[in-house]
XYZ file of C-alpha atoms in Angstrom:
774
model
C 31.782 -13.468 19.517
C 34.368 -13.517 16.455
C 37.246 -11.482 16.517
C 36.809 -7.693 15.637
C 40.469 -7.429 14.027
C 41.765 -10.335 11.688
C 45.535 -11.502 12.497
C 45.944 -11.558 8.514
C 48.233 -8.513 7.082
C 46.529 -6.201 4.701
C 48.291 -5.650 1.339
C 46.796 -2.167 1.111
C 44.257 -0.189 2.649
C 40.901 0.776 0.957
C 38.755 3.694 1.986
C 35.044 2.380 2.291
C 31.673 4.110 1.777
C 29.459 1.911 3.196
C 26.143 2.533 2.580
C 24.380 3.910 5.784
C 23.440 7.271 7.146
C 27.440 7.903 9.121
C 27.857 11.168 8.742
C 30.665 11.135 11.301
C 32.929 9.749 8.177
C 32.036 11.834 5.410
C 35.198 10.515 3.688
C 34.215 6.755 4.228
C 35.910 3.854 6.610
C 39.489 2.071 6.126
C 39.336 -1.249 5.613
C 42.380 -3.525 4.920
C 42.596 -5.251 1.082
C 43.288 -8.870 1.943
C 45.783 -10.824 -0.378
C 43.553 -12.746 -2.078
C 41.503 -9.903 -3.160
C 44.701 -7.196 -4.418
C 43.718 -6.453 -7.871
C 40.532 -4.607 -5.889
C 39.716 -1.285 -8.110
C 38.736 1.921 -6.650
C 34.684 2.337 -7.505
C 34.094 -1.731 -6.679
C 31.349 -2.825 -4.567
C 32.156 -4.757 -1.454
C 30.777 -6.406 1.805
C 32.590 -5.361 4.924
C 32.522 -6.149 8.868
C 30.736 -3.465 10.694
C 29.963 -2.478 14.384
C 31.434 -4.736 17.090
C 29.167 -7.819 15.746
C 31.404 -7.207 12.740
C 27.345 -7.365 10.601
C 28.529 -7.470 6.605
C 27.476 -4.210 5.104
C 27.529 -2.996 1.543
C 29.719 -0.450 0.486
C 31.999 1.133 -1.983
C 35.776 1.501 -2.447
C 36.340 5.327 -3.072
C 40.282 4.828 -2.931
C 42.906 2.277 -2.113
C 46.270 3.320 -0.576
C 49.492 1.140 -0.361
C 50.142 2.259 3.105
C 47.640 3.755 6.296
C 48.463 6.038 9.469
C 46.182 3.464 11.213
C 47.715 0.153 13.296
C 47.464 -2.732 11.166
C 46.138 -4.418 13.567
C 43.461 -2.460 14.573
C 42.089 -2.588 10.942
C 39.562 -4.719 9.420
C 39.711 -6.990 6.686
C 37.506 -6.258 3.427
C 35.485 -9.206 3.680
C 34.544 -10.242 -0.244
C 33.298 -8.414 -3.263
C 30.053 -8.035 -4.973
C 30.671 -9.674 -7.864
C 27.773 -9.117 -9.532
C 27.745 -5.618 -9.230
C 29.142 -3.003 -11.860
C 31.950 -1.093 -11.434
C 31.402 2.534 -10.927
C 34.005 4.886 -13.653
C 36.189 6.926 -11.695
C 34.631 10.150 -12.587
C 31.426 9.228 -11.323
C 33.276 8.129 -7.475
C 34.452 12.074 -7.940
C 30.832 13.143 -8.526
C 29.774 11.512 -5.725
C 32.228 13.080 -3.647
C 31.064 16.510 -5.121
C 27.641 15.730 -3.971
C 28.515 14.598 -0.436
C 30.811 17.658 0.347
C 28.435 20.264 -0.995
C 24.972 19.227 -0.112
C 25.976 17.355 3.517
C 25.201 13.880 2.682
C 27.327 10.681 3.825
C 29.137 9.360 1.152
C 27.804 6.092 1.652
C 24.163 7.264 1.135
C 25.464 9.372 -1.973
C 26.559 6.302 -3.849
C 23.778 4.275 -2.770
C 21.566 6.749 -4.388
C 23.557 6.412 -7.879
C 22.613 2.935 -8.355
C 19.504 1.638 -8.719
C 18.292 -1.130 -6.845
C 18.040 -3.830 -9.350
C 21.506 -3.171 -10.441
C 22.490 -4.082 -6.823
C 20.284 -7.083 -6.702
C 21.720 -7.950 -10.600
C 18.464 -8.523 -12.538
C 17.868 -9.223 -16.139
C 16.110 -7.772 -18.825
C 14.984 -9.248 -22.740
C 16.599 -7.678 -25.640
C 15.226 -7.887 -29.099
C 16.420 -8.319 -32.522
C 15.165 -6.020 -35.647
C 15.948 -6.206 -39.168
C 16.591 -3.770 -42.377
C 18.057 -4.026 -45.729
C 21.139 -3.797 -46.461
C 23.051 -0.579 -48.194
C 22.597 -0.454 -50.763
C 19.571 -3.066 -50.940
C 20.487 -6.296 -52.707
C 19.572 -7.218 -56.645
C 20.301 -10.955 -56.431
C 17.870 -12.963 -58.258
C 19.405 -16.373 -57.798
C 18.374 -16.329 -53.770
C 15.891 -18.946 -52.326
C 12.332 -18.142 -52.485
C 12.305 -18.077 -48.986
C 15.366 -15.353 -48.761
C 13.724 -13.477 -51.687
C 10.075 -12.940 -50.374
C 11.991 -11.525 -47.169
C 13.530 -8.963 -48.888
C 10.342 -8.160 -50.734
C 8.657 -8.142 -47.802
C 11.073 -5.407 -46.205
C 11.142 -3.693 -49.161
C 7.395 -2.854 -49.436
C 7.529 -1.437 -46.063
C 7.644 1.776 -45.427
C 11.145 3.330 -44.429
C 9.597 5.252 -41.280
C 8.462 1.859 -40.500
C 11.917 0.095 -40.793
C 13.579 -1.790 -39.298
C 11.108 -4.694 -38.080
C 11.048 -6.811 -35.352
C 12.483 -9.943 -36.221
C 9.471 -12.137 -35.299
C 6.958 -9.900 -37.194
C 9.139 -10.408 -40.194
C 8.902 -14.013 -40.103
C 5.344 -13.515 -39.517
C 5.172 -11.450 -42.719
C 7.099 -13.653 -44.872
C 5.380 -17.002 -43.590
C 8.467 -18.524 -42.409
C 8.445 -20.820 -39.976
C 12.333 -20.610 -38.388
C 15.072 -17.375 -38.713
C 16.874 -19.661 -40.864
C 16.170 -17.479 -43.907
C 17.189 -14.052 -42.820
C 20.211 -15.359 -40.501
C 21.487 -16.486 -43.939
C 20.685 -13.332 -45.514
C 22.613 -11.914 -42.303
C 25.443 -13.909 -43.007
C 26.032 -12.794 -46.802
C 25.569 -9.085 -45.472
C 22.261 -8.451 -47.647
C 20.394 -7.381 -44.613
C 21.171 -5.415 -41.074
C 20.358 -6.724 -37.590
C 20.213 -3.832 -34.806
C 19.399 -5.179 -30.654
C 16.928 -3.302 -28.926
C 15.581 -3.672 -24.940
C 11.921 -3.905 -24.942
C 12.249 -0.321 -23.868
C 13.644 0.841 -27.265
C 11.267 -1.113 -29.417
C 8.271 0.640 -27.538
C 9.835 4.150 -28.173
C 10.652 3.212 -31.736
C 6.842 2.817 -32.470
C 6.588 6.688 -30.706
C 9.227 7.972 -33.513
C 7.294 11.224 -34.346
C 9.959 13.249 -35.722
C 12.042 11.013 -37.927
C 12.694 13.484 -40.639
C 15.291 15.873 -40.282
C 13.360 19.799 -41.175
C 13.549 20.933 -44.304
C 15.480 23.958 -43.209
C 16.509 25.808 -39.536
C 15.605 29.108 -38.228
C 18.829 31.543 -38.626
C 18.695 31.441 -34.423
C 18.718 27.277 -34.920
C 21.632 27.806 -36.860
C 23.117 30.138 -34.806
C 22.915 27.693 -31.570
C 24.178 25.197 -33.420
C 27.026 26.745 -34.494
C 28.152 28.326 -31.221
C 27.552 25.034 -28.945
C 28.807 22.581 -31.266
C 32.246 24.976 -31.833
C 32.623 24.107 -28.302
C 32.320 20.301 -28.867
C 35.567 18.547 -27.678
C 36.972 21.489 -27.060
C 36.593 21.015 -22.835
C 34.319 22.779 -20.593
C 31.394 25.372 -21.122
C 27.931 25.931 -19.758
C 25.113 27.199 -22.594
C 21.854 28.604 -21.701
C 19.584 28.068 -24.646
C 16.519 29.993 -24.191
C 13.912 29.547 -26.495
C 9.927 30.393 -26.831
C 7.752 27.127 -26.726
C 7.795 25.478 -30.386
C 11.284 27.397 -31.550
C 12.602 24.306 -32.440
C 14.923 23.372 -29.309
C 14.791 19.805 -29.618
C 16.376 19.959 -32.915
C 19.082 21.647 -31.796
C 19.730 19.085 -29.508
C 19.717 16.371 -32.174
C 22.490 18.279 -34.256
C 24.510 18.630 -31.206
C 24.087 14.973 -30.140
C 24.901 13.921 -34.196
C 28.491 15.823 -34.259
C 29.355 13.983 -30.637
C 27.866 10.849 -31.872
C 29.994 11.412 -35.105
C 33.147 11.794 -32.763
C 32.766 8.801 -31.060
C 31.286 10.113 -27.709
C 27.946 9.638 -25.577
C 25.983 12.371 -25.307
C 23.559 12.518 -22.006
C 20.118 14.060 -22.094
C 18.213 14.477 -19.172
C 13.933 15.222 -19.099
C 12.192 16.138 -16.089
C 9.586 14.083 -15.864
C 9.347 10.488 -16.977
C 6.112 11.470 -18.768
C 8.541 12.976 -21.459
C 10.887 9.955 -21.889
C 8.265 8.228 -24.779
C 8.124 10.856 -27.108
C 11.539 12.276 -26.857
C 12.899 8.624 -26.981
C 10.899 7.616 -29.904
C 12.175 11.035 -31.488
C 15.550 10.335 -30.636
C 15.403 6.849 -32.201
C 13.688 7.712 -35.268
C 17.131 10.400 -35.574
C 19.469 8.052 -34.675
C 18.207 4.663 -35.995
C 21.732 3.209 -35.818
C 22.662 3.757 -32.361
C 21.291 2.698 -29.504
C 19.394 5.414 -26.839
C 19.539 4.022 -23.115
C 17.062 4.883 -20.613
C 17.547 5.554 -16.874
C 14.498 6.436 -15.015
C 12.237 4.695 -12.024
C 9.156 4.093 -13.991
C 11.050 0.681 -15.729
C 10.388 -2.395 -14.008
C 13.802 -3.884 -12.252
C 14.614 -5.692 -14.909
C 14.581 -2.986 -17.617
C 16.555 -0.436 -15.334
C 19.609 -3.083 -14.982
C 19.532 -3.875 -18.361
C 19.557 -0.069 -19.159
C 22.320 0.451 -16.820
C 24.759 -2.385 -18.269
C 24.375 -0.716 -21.590
C 25.450 2.699 -20.573
C 28.159 1.035 -18.460
C 29.338 -1.196 -21.766
C 29.627 1.928 -23.320
C 27.269 0.996 -25.976
C 25.138 3.101 -26.072
C 25.504 6.327 -28.047
C 22.433 8.262 -26.287
C 21.749 7.923 -22.529
C 17.887 9.496 -21.802
C 16.241 10.140 -18.683
C 15.094 11.920 -15.421
C 16.633 13.544 -12.876
C 19.114 9.810 -11.820
C 20.067 9.802 -14.978
C 22.576 12.009 -14.434
C 24.067 9.095 -12.607
C 24.715 7.073 -15.589
C 27.960 4.872 -15.619
C 29.251 6.561 -18.853
C 32.534 4.833 -19.222
C 35.333 7.828 -18.642
C 36.067 9.769 -21.589
C 33.513 8.909 -23.333
C 30.977 12.006 -22.391
C 30.912 14.270 -24.839
C 27.653 16.278 -24.477
C 24.999 16.881 -21.476
C 21.677 18.420 -22.450
C 19.190 19.119 -19.639
C 15.804 20.206 -20.714
C 13.422 22.151 -19.267
C 15.949 22.870 -17.008
C 13.932 25.619 -14.471
C 11.835 22.631 -13.662
C 11.604 21.666 -9.785
C 11.393 17.938 -10.579
C 15.500 17.835 -10.768
C 15.679 18.820 -7.369
C 16.138 15.907 -5.407
C 13.420 16.068 -1.744
C 15.385 13.702 0.464
C 19.245 12.768 1.414
C 21.069 13.458 -0.722
C 19.211 16.728 -1.272
C 20.998 17.054 -5.027
C 19.979 19.338 -7.920
C 20.028 17.238 -10.936
C 20.704 20.360 -13.612
C 23.325 21.797 -10.947
C 25.160 17.995 -10.563
C 24.794 17.600 -14.322
C 27.114 21.022 -14.458
C 29.767 19.448 -12.140
C 29.628 16.022 -14.390
C 30.341 18.239 -17.433
C 33.099 20.281 -15.970
C 34.956 16.354 -14.448
C 33.814 14.586 -18.040
C 35.159 18.237 -19.560
C 32.766 18.606 -22.251
C 30.119 21.295 -22.937
C 26.565 21.064 -21.400
C 23.498 22.815 -23.009
C 20.519 23.734 -20.345
C 17.033 24.507 -22.477
C 13.901 26.031 -21.552
C 11.213 28.333 -22.795
C 11.166 29.691 -18.916
C 14.614 29.069 -17.719
C 15.131 29.560 -13.907
C 16.113 32.909 -12.534
C 19.668 30.947 -11.193
C 20.460 30.412 -15.020
C 19.077 33.229 -16.270
C 21.459 35.349 -13.900
C 24.243 33.387 -15.017
C 23.852 33.656 -18.933
C 22.486 37.080 -19.061
C 24.137 39.329 -16.061
C 26.980 37.287 -14.931
C 27.677 36.081 -18.483
C 29.218 32.735 -16.601
C 26.764 30.721 -19.019
C 26.688 31.677 -23.071
C 23.084 32.734 -23.854
C 22.091 31.465 -27.225
C 18.220 33.041 -28.001
C 15.519 31.383 -30.059
C 12.863 34.298 -30.353
C 10.668 32.634 -32.866
C 8.716 29.552 -33.529
C 9.734 27.127 -36.408
C 7.923 28.071 -39.363
C 4.482 26.856 -39.966
C 3.845 27.181 -35.656
C 2.551 30.542 -34.569
C 2.487 31.166 -30.830
C -1.242 31.040 -29.761
C -3.314 33.699 -28.488
C -3.408 34.060 -24.625
C -6.697 35.779 -22.957
C -6.488 36.264 -19.572
C -10.047 35.864 -17.938
C -11.273 37.661 -14.165
C -12.393 34.822 -12.625
C -14.844 36.840 -10.311
C -16.407 38.464 -13.537
C -16.971 35.229 -15.012
C -18.379 33.551 -11.805
C -21.262 36.696 -12.076
C -22.147 35.612 -15.324
C -23.804 32.084 -13.881
C -27.681 32.699 -12.788
C -27.658 29.433 -10.743
C -26.115 28.876 -7.520
C -23.984 25.620 -8.318
C -20.120 25.707 -8.072
C -18.533 26.293 -11.991
C -14.852 25.502 -11.796
C -15.336 26.414 -16.034
C -16.379 29.745 -16.841
C -18.569 30.747 -19.720
C -15.502 31.481 -21.508
C -13.621 28.529 -21.113
C -16.832 26.184 -21.230
C -18.255 28.090 -24.518
C -14.263 27.501 -26.077
C -14.196 24.119 -25.557
C -17.486 23.117 -26.604
C -16.236 24.936 -30.017
C -13.282 22.802 -29.943
C -14.518 19.923 -29.641
C -17.576 20.589 -32.469
C -14.208 21.634 -34.829
C -12.432 17.662 -33.748
C -9.943 19.580 -31.900
C -8.067 18.500 -28.553
C -8.520 20.273 -25.289
C -5.635 20.426 -22.482
C -7.007 21.610 -19.068
C -4.745 22.541 -16.460
C -5.240 22.669 -12.405
C -2.607 21.946 -10.352
C -4.366 20.530 -7.451
C -5.061 16.789 -7.091
C -8.676 15.181 -5.653
C -11.978 16.153 -5.473
C -12.173 19.470 -2.790
C -9.474 20.216 -0.786
C -11.499 21.643 2.302
C -13.854 19.712 4.233
C -16.018 21.273 6.835
C -19.049 22.329 8.980
C -21.454 24.477 6.821
C -22.025 26.447 10.152
C -20.394 29.279 10.183
C -20.934 29.603 14.006
C -19.391 25.880 14.675
C -16.157 26.595 12.303
C -14.956 23.041 11.956
C -12.529 22.512 9.287
C -11.073 18.718 8.817
C -7.332 18.930 8.820
C -4.762 15.926 9.673
C -4.158 14.502 12.627
C -0.621 13.615 11.821
C 0.298 17.406 9.876
C -1.018 21.096 10.342
C -2.801 21.193 6.853
C -6.053 20.225 5.719
C -7.006 17.264 4.285
C -7.889 16.575 0.607
C -11.362 14.757 -0.377
C -10.756 11.983 -2.863
C -13.594 9.929 -5.219
C -12.983 6.225 -5.434
C -14.449 6.364 -9.069
C -15.430 8.959 -11.449
C -19.185 10.388 -11.614
C -20.352 8.226 -14.675
C -19.014 5.327 -12.641
C -20.799 5.762 -9.332
C -23.437 8.293 -9.389
C -24.422 9.430 -6.009
C -27.886 9.295 -4.461
C -29.592 12.429 -4.109
C -28.468 14.116 -0.732
C -25.543 11.533 0.246
C -22.178 12.201 -0.715
C -20.436 10.386 -3.203
C -18.585 7.373 -1.890
C -14.262 8.545 -1.162
C -11.845 8.927 1.440
C -9.669 11.723 2.740
C -5.867 11.426 2.548
C -3.291 14.041 3.864
C -0.762 14.882 0.817
C 1.892 15.363 3.278
C 2.127 12.067 5.160
C -0.280 10.334 3.206
C -2.776 8.844 5.905
C -6.171 7.996 4.830
C -9.415 7.821 6.521
C -13.265 7.537 5.577
C -14.968 10.611 4.721
C -17.069 11.581 8.441
C -20.938 12.157 7.939
C -21.272 14.520 10.179
C -19.202 17.457 12.357
C -17.854 16.185 15.122
C -18.316 19.356 16.960
C -22.173 20.355 16.430
C -23.512 17.068 14.299
C -24.345 18.847 11.173
C -24.150 17.469 7.712
C -20.413 18.230 6.450
C -20.000 19.924 3.117
C -16.654 19.269 0.456
C -15.593 22.892 -1.564
C -12.828 23.940 -3.242
C -11.030 22.152 -6.352
C -9.496 19.486 -7.620
C -8.804 17.429 -11.317
C -11.349 14.887 -9.876
C -13.997 17.901 -9.627
C -13.104 19.259 -13.026
C -13.685 15.988 -14.396
C -16.850 15.321 -12.963
C -17.803 19.004 -14.364
C -16.974 18.239 -18.041
C -18.643 15.028 -17.821
C -22.018 16.906 -16.854
C -21.453 19.388 -19.498
C -20.056 17.748 -22.659
C -21.920 14.206 -22.732
C -19.558 13.045 -25.796
C -16.507 13.626 -23.097
C -16.324 9.649 -21.541
C -13.916 9.142 -18.508
C -11.431 6.720 -20.167
C -12.722 6.296 -23.747
C -12.412 10.416 -24.781
C -11.465 11.968 -21.527
C -8.796 11.356 -19.080
C -7.024 12.441 -16.466
C -3.571 13.017 -15.917
C -2.132 13.295 -12.373
C 0.188 11.200 -9.817
C -3.255 9.634 -8.503
C -4.354 8.559 -11.887
C -0.999 7.464 -13.456
C 0.143 4.573 -11.775
C 3.322 4.171 -13.505
C 5.525 4.485 -16.794
C 3.216 2.152 -19.136
C 0.013 4.342 -17.546
C 1.647 7.564 -18.932
C 2.957 5.964 -22.209
C -0.726 4.759 -22.959
C -2.436 7.770 -22.340
C -0.097 9.703 -24.079
C 0.165 7.284 -27.117
C -3.919 7.395 -27.068
C -3.834 11.378 -27.029
C -1.393 11.460 -30.109
C -3.354 9.452 -31.880
C -6.636 11.062 -31.453
C -8.377 8.483 -29.469
C -8.632 11.335 -26.222
C -10.290 14.448 -27.426
C -9.507 15.892 -23.720
C -6.447 15.751 -21.141
C -7.108 17.146 -17.718
C -4.537 16.910 -15.485
C -1.937 18.809 -12.759
C 1.765 19.969 -14.398
C 2.271 16.774 -15.683
C 0.906 18.001 -18.629
C 2.844 20.930 -18.947
C 5.653 19.855 -19.749
C 7.297 19.352 -23.428
C 4.586 17.600 -24.685
C 4.185 18.412 -28.438
C 0.693 17.471 -30.419
C 0.294 19.295 -33.077
C -4.036 18.097 -32.779
C -4.326 20.873 -29.467
C -5.869 24.177 -30.130
C -7.181 25.033 -26.750
C -5.304 24.831 -23.489
C -7.114 26.088 -20.886
C -5.594 27.284 -17.187
C -8.656 26.086 -14.479
C -7.049 28.476 -11.921
C -3.975 30.243 -12.134
C -3.233 31.435 -8.931
C -3.378 28.178 -6.892
C 0.682 28.592 -6.212
C 1.122 32.530 -6.931
C 0.045 33.179 -2.871
C 2.272 30.811 -1.303
C 4.614 31.470 1.532
C 7.876 31.162 -0.926
C 9.835 33.856 -2.475
C 9.299 31.788 -5.950
C 6.058 31.520 -6.179
C 5.495 34.404 -9.022
C 8.470 32.737 -10.614
C 6.671 29.004 -10.694
C 3.118 30.905 -11.379
C 5.060 32.408 -14.650
C 6.525 28.736 -15.962
C 3.964 26.938 -14.919
C 1.271 29.145 -17.151
C 3.954 29.824 -19.989
C 4.618 25.997 -20.221
C 1.315 24.755 -20.680
C 0.148 27.687 -23.319
C 3.396 26.191 -25.101
C 1.476 23.112 -25.702
C -1.297 24.778 -27.916
C -0.915 25.837 -31.531
C 1.616 22.869 -32.614
C -0.724 21.861 -35.508
C -1.915 23.953 -39.231
C -4.704 25.570 -36.432
C -4.109 28.120 -34.622
C -4.422 27.792 -30.656
C -6.071 29.769 -28.206
C -5.402 29.891 -24.462
C -7.602 30.898 -21.810
C -6.426 31.551 -18.353
C -8.868 32.141 -15.731
C -7.604 34.321 -12.371
C -8.927 36.143 -9.579
C -6.082 38.175 -9.863
C -5.638 38.792 -13.710
C -3.478 41.299 -13.092
C -0.833 39.729 -11.462
C 2.638 40.602 -13.166
C 3.532 36.403 -13.513
C 0.126 35.847 -15.495
C -0.028 39.034 -17.003
C 3.573 38.672 -18.547
C 3.053 34.977 -19.303
C 0.150 35.658 -21.131
C 2.401 38.246 -23.115
C 4.941 35.688 -23.619
C 7.358 38.170 -22.151
C 10.273 36.082 -20.257
C 12.962 38.357 -20.259
C 10.692 41.629 -18.980
C 9.818 39.341 -16.210
C 12.751 38.351 -15.608
C 14.255 41.998 -14.992
C 11.285 42.979 -12.689
C 11.831 39.481 -10.521
C 15.522 39.787 -10.580
C 14.862 43.272 -9.022
C 12.699 42.253 -6.511
C 15.504 39.245 -5.464
C 18.100 41.923 -5.665
C 16.331 44.428 -3.238
C 15.705 41.400 -0.748
C 18.881 40.044 -1.492
C 17.819 36.695 -2.230
C 18.833 33.459 -4.406
C 20.205 34.048 -7.227
C 21.855 37.405 -5.875
C 22.649 35.390 -2.907
C 23.396 31.764 -2.215
C 20.730 30.090 0.645
C 21.257 26.722 2.849
C 18.106 25.919 5.107
C 18.068 23.708 7.759
C 14.900 22.011 8.878
C 14.969 21.219 13.092
C 12.324 18.171 13.760
C 11.049 16.475 16.614
C 7.878 14.829 18.025
C 7.749 17.382 21.150
C 7.246 20.885 20.056
C 9.537 22.107 22.793
C 11.969 20.379 22.084
C 11.800 21.038 18.702
C 11.773 24.495 19.423
C 14.417 24.554 22.108
C 16.971 22.733 19.378
C 16.180 25.361 16.619
C 17.322 28.547 18.804
C 20.287 26.838 20.266
C 20.723 25.718 16.840
C 20.648 29.313 15.709
C 22.700 30.997 18.402
C 25.403 28.558 17.861
C 25.175 29.564 14.078
C 25.154 33.190 15.119
C 28.363 32.984 17.115
C 30.355 31.109 13.927
C 29.266 33.865 10.969
C 31.244 36.338 10.213
C 29.600 39.443 8.274
C 29.096 38.147 4.874
C 26.722 35.376 6.457
C 23.415 36.375 7.170
C 21.321 33.908 9.440
C 17.341 34.436 9.701
C 15.640 32.664 11.671
C 14.642 30.181 14.106
C 10.831 30.343 13.120
C 8.484 27.705 12.481
C 8.151 26.344 8.745
C 4.977 27.584 7.453
C 3.576 23.785 6.814
C 4.971 23.303 11.112
C 4.280 19.908 11.242
C 4.382 16.907 9.085
C 3.693 13.039 10.130
C 3.567 13.780 13.796
C 7.429 15.980 13.954
C 7.246 19.556 14.262
C 9.083 21.578 12.327
C 11.704 24.776 12.846
C 13.293 26.406 10.609
C 17.009 28.245 9.883
C 17.737 30.134 6.891
C 21.733 31.419 5.774
C 22.410 33.246 3.391
C 25.776 34.309 1.588
C 27.312 36.611 -1.269
C 28.696 33.155 -3.155
C 28.792 29.466 -2.894
C 31.861 29.797 -1.673
C 31.401 31.781 0.951
C 28.330 29.550 2.122
C 30.052 26.327 1.920
C 33.396 27.857 3.830
C 30.491 28.537 6.563
C 28.599 25.017 6.652
C 32.109 22.860 6.567
C 33.098 25.471 9.553
C 29.658 24.507 11.551
C 30.061 21.158 10.271
C 33.960 20.520 12.196
C 32.030 22.495 15.303
C 29.501 19.718 15.610
C 26.870 21.768 15.077
C 25.288 20.333 11.692
C 24.765 16.271 11.653
C 21.826 16.123 9.225
C 19.746 12.765 10.596
C 16.092 11.974 11.707
C 16.289 15.828 13.619
C 17.611 17.938 11.296
C 17.614 18.151 7.354
C 20.550 20.824 5.453
C 19.116 21.810 2.077
C 21.222 23.567 0.275
C 19.731 25.999 -2.265
C 16.674 24.882 -1.458
C 14.123 25.867 -4.203
C 10.614 24.809 -1.839
C 10.493 26.682 1.545
C 7.326 25.029 3.008
C-alpha cells in the first residue's frame, strides 16, 4: 500500500471541497500544496488522494493559507490540477459557501452541482460566422465583380434577416470560396459576428427585433426606477405586471443600460421551453452582443461551449434555466440579474443541494453588488410579502396590458352542470361550452391552448365491481399508478371491448409494468378511468377530424417532449401556424407569446387545489392566471374557459377576475392566522428507511432531541408520516420546523447540526424553505 502521508514538505495549505457527500467536513479537507503547484489559486479543480487507499477524487480549492494548525507530516499533498477545468470566479465560491451553509449540503456536492458534466469532461462545440454590411454601407464601384455581388446580395436582404451565415451567403452570391467575403472583411466593408449553433438557431426565432413605438407610463416608471440603481450597488426589485403588460421590454431596456456600462446581464427563466423565444428576442434586440445559454436541454458540447463563453467574459447576456444562476461570469462583470416568472416552482431543486434558484440569485446579486429584478404576473407570496408589506424589496407595478392588447375574458363553468347537459353515458373531458368554443375558434382560423396538469391517459386503474374494491397501486410507493398509451388513438385503434396497448407507470419511482387484463382479486375485466393529457388528445381526435396528432395538434408534456430540440420544434411550428392546437401540462402555461391564440381552455382547474399542502390555493391561482395570460396577444380578443367542480373557490374566482392583489391579501391573512410562510420561515426534515418501524423510531427520536434543543421562538411539528408515506421502497416520516425569521431558523439548525442531530444523507433529507410538502 502506498504511503498515506508523503515526506515532501508543503509550501502552502489548501482547503479542498471534494465532490463527495461528506457532510462531516462542511468546510472541506486540508491538503498540502506541493512546490510544483505553488501558483495554485482558489477556484481551481484538482485531484486529491482520499481515504486509506489514496484513491484520487476531484474537488475544488476553496481557500489557500500559508500555515496550518495541523502537523505537516500528517497532511496529504494535492496530486495534480485538472488542467482542462475552468477556474471558478471567487464570487462563485462565495455563493457555493452560502448554499452549502444555508441549505445544509456538503460543499463538495454543491460545487459539483455548479459545473455541468460536459465542462468537467472538456467536451467542445462549433461556432458559426455571420456576415453583415458595414456601417455605413459601402458604395465603392471599383470592387471586383464577386465582391460587388456579395454586397448586392446583402443589400437586397431585409435588415431583420441579417446578418447572414457565411455559407448561406456564399450560396446566394454563387461563390466557391470565402475569399471575396474575407477580402471585404479585411477592408472593413463588411462586419462579422460569431455565434454558437445555439445562438444561430435562436436568431431565426427573433420574434421581437423592433423597438416598440412607445412605452406605457408604468413601463417608463419601472425602467427609470430600476435603471437608477444600476451600477449603484445591490437592490432587489419586484416587477409585478399582468400578463402582456410588457415586462420583457422592461428587462430589455434595463439590459441595454447594463451593456452600455460594459457589464453583463444574467437572466433566468423557469423552463428550457422558454429559452428559444426569449433568446430569439434578445438576439433580435442585441445583434452586436453575444447571448450565452445555460440549461440541461443542450448537448454536452453545446453546454461546455456556452459555459466557456460566459467564463471568458465574451457574453453580454447569459440566459438559462435554474442552473444558469451558477454562470461563471468573471468577478466584477455582473451588472444585473433578472428572474422571470419568479414564482415558478421549477426554480427549486428537489435533490441535494436543495436550493431555490430565485433566492440564490438574490444572494448572488448581493455578492456581486448589483440590482436584481424579480418579475411575474403572479408573484410568489414570499416576494409579494417582502415588497408590499415588509418593503425590503422595491415594488414596481404594470397594471395594464400594452396598447393594442386586451386582457382576455375569462369564463368559469361548473363542470357538474356541464356533465348534466350530456345525454350519453360516455366520459367527456370537454364540456359542451368548451367544445363549442374550440369548434368556433378553429373554424375562424384561430389557435387553441388546452391545459391539463396531469400526464398519461388515466390515473385510476380499478375493478369495476364495488364489492371487490381493488385499486392498482405502485409496489414500491403508496400512490396509485397511471395508465399511459404507447401510441395515439389514430395510430393504434383498439379492438371492440379491448384495452388499447399501453403500460402502467408510477410517477414517483418511475417503475413500469404491463396493464393487467383482469382484476387479481375477483377476475373481472379491469377499467381505467380518471383523466390525463393523452385522454384529452384522444377526445379531440374523435370530435375534431381536422385535428391530427403530430400534424395539426400536439401534446406537450414531459412524456412527449424528449429534449430541447423537441420543445423548440413544436413551439416553432405553433408560432408558424402549422399547429392549430396544443394540449399540455404546465409547460404551456409559462411565458409563451403567440398572437394567434384566441382560446385557452383549462380542462380541470381542481387538480392541485385539494392537495394537503398549504400552497395549493396559491399554485392553483398562479396556474390558471398564467395560462389565461397566453390568450389575447393578437388583434383578435381572447377567451378563456375554466372548467371546475368548485367554481366558487377563491383561487379560481379571483384568477378569473385577474385580481392578484385581492387573492394575495386573503391568502396572506390566512397564512398569518396559521403562522405559516412567508409570515414565518420553515424547514422540513424527512426521515427515510426501508423498515417502517425503524423509520418511525428514528423520526420520533430526532423530534424529541430537537424539542430539547429548541428555544421558545422555535416551533416543532411532528413527527408524522409524509402525505406520500412511501416512495421507491422507503418509508417517509417528516418533522416540520418553524421560526420567526431566517436568522432564527439558521441558528437553530446550526445548533442541531453541531450536536450531530442533522446529518443529511440517504436516511435524512433537510429541505430549507420547502415549496412541496408531499
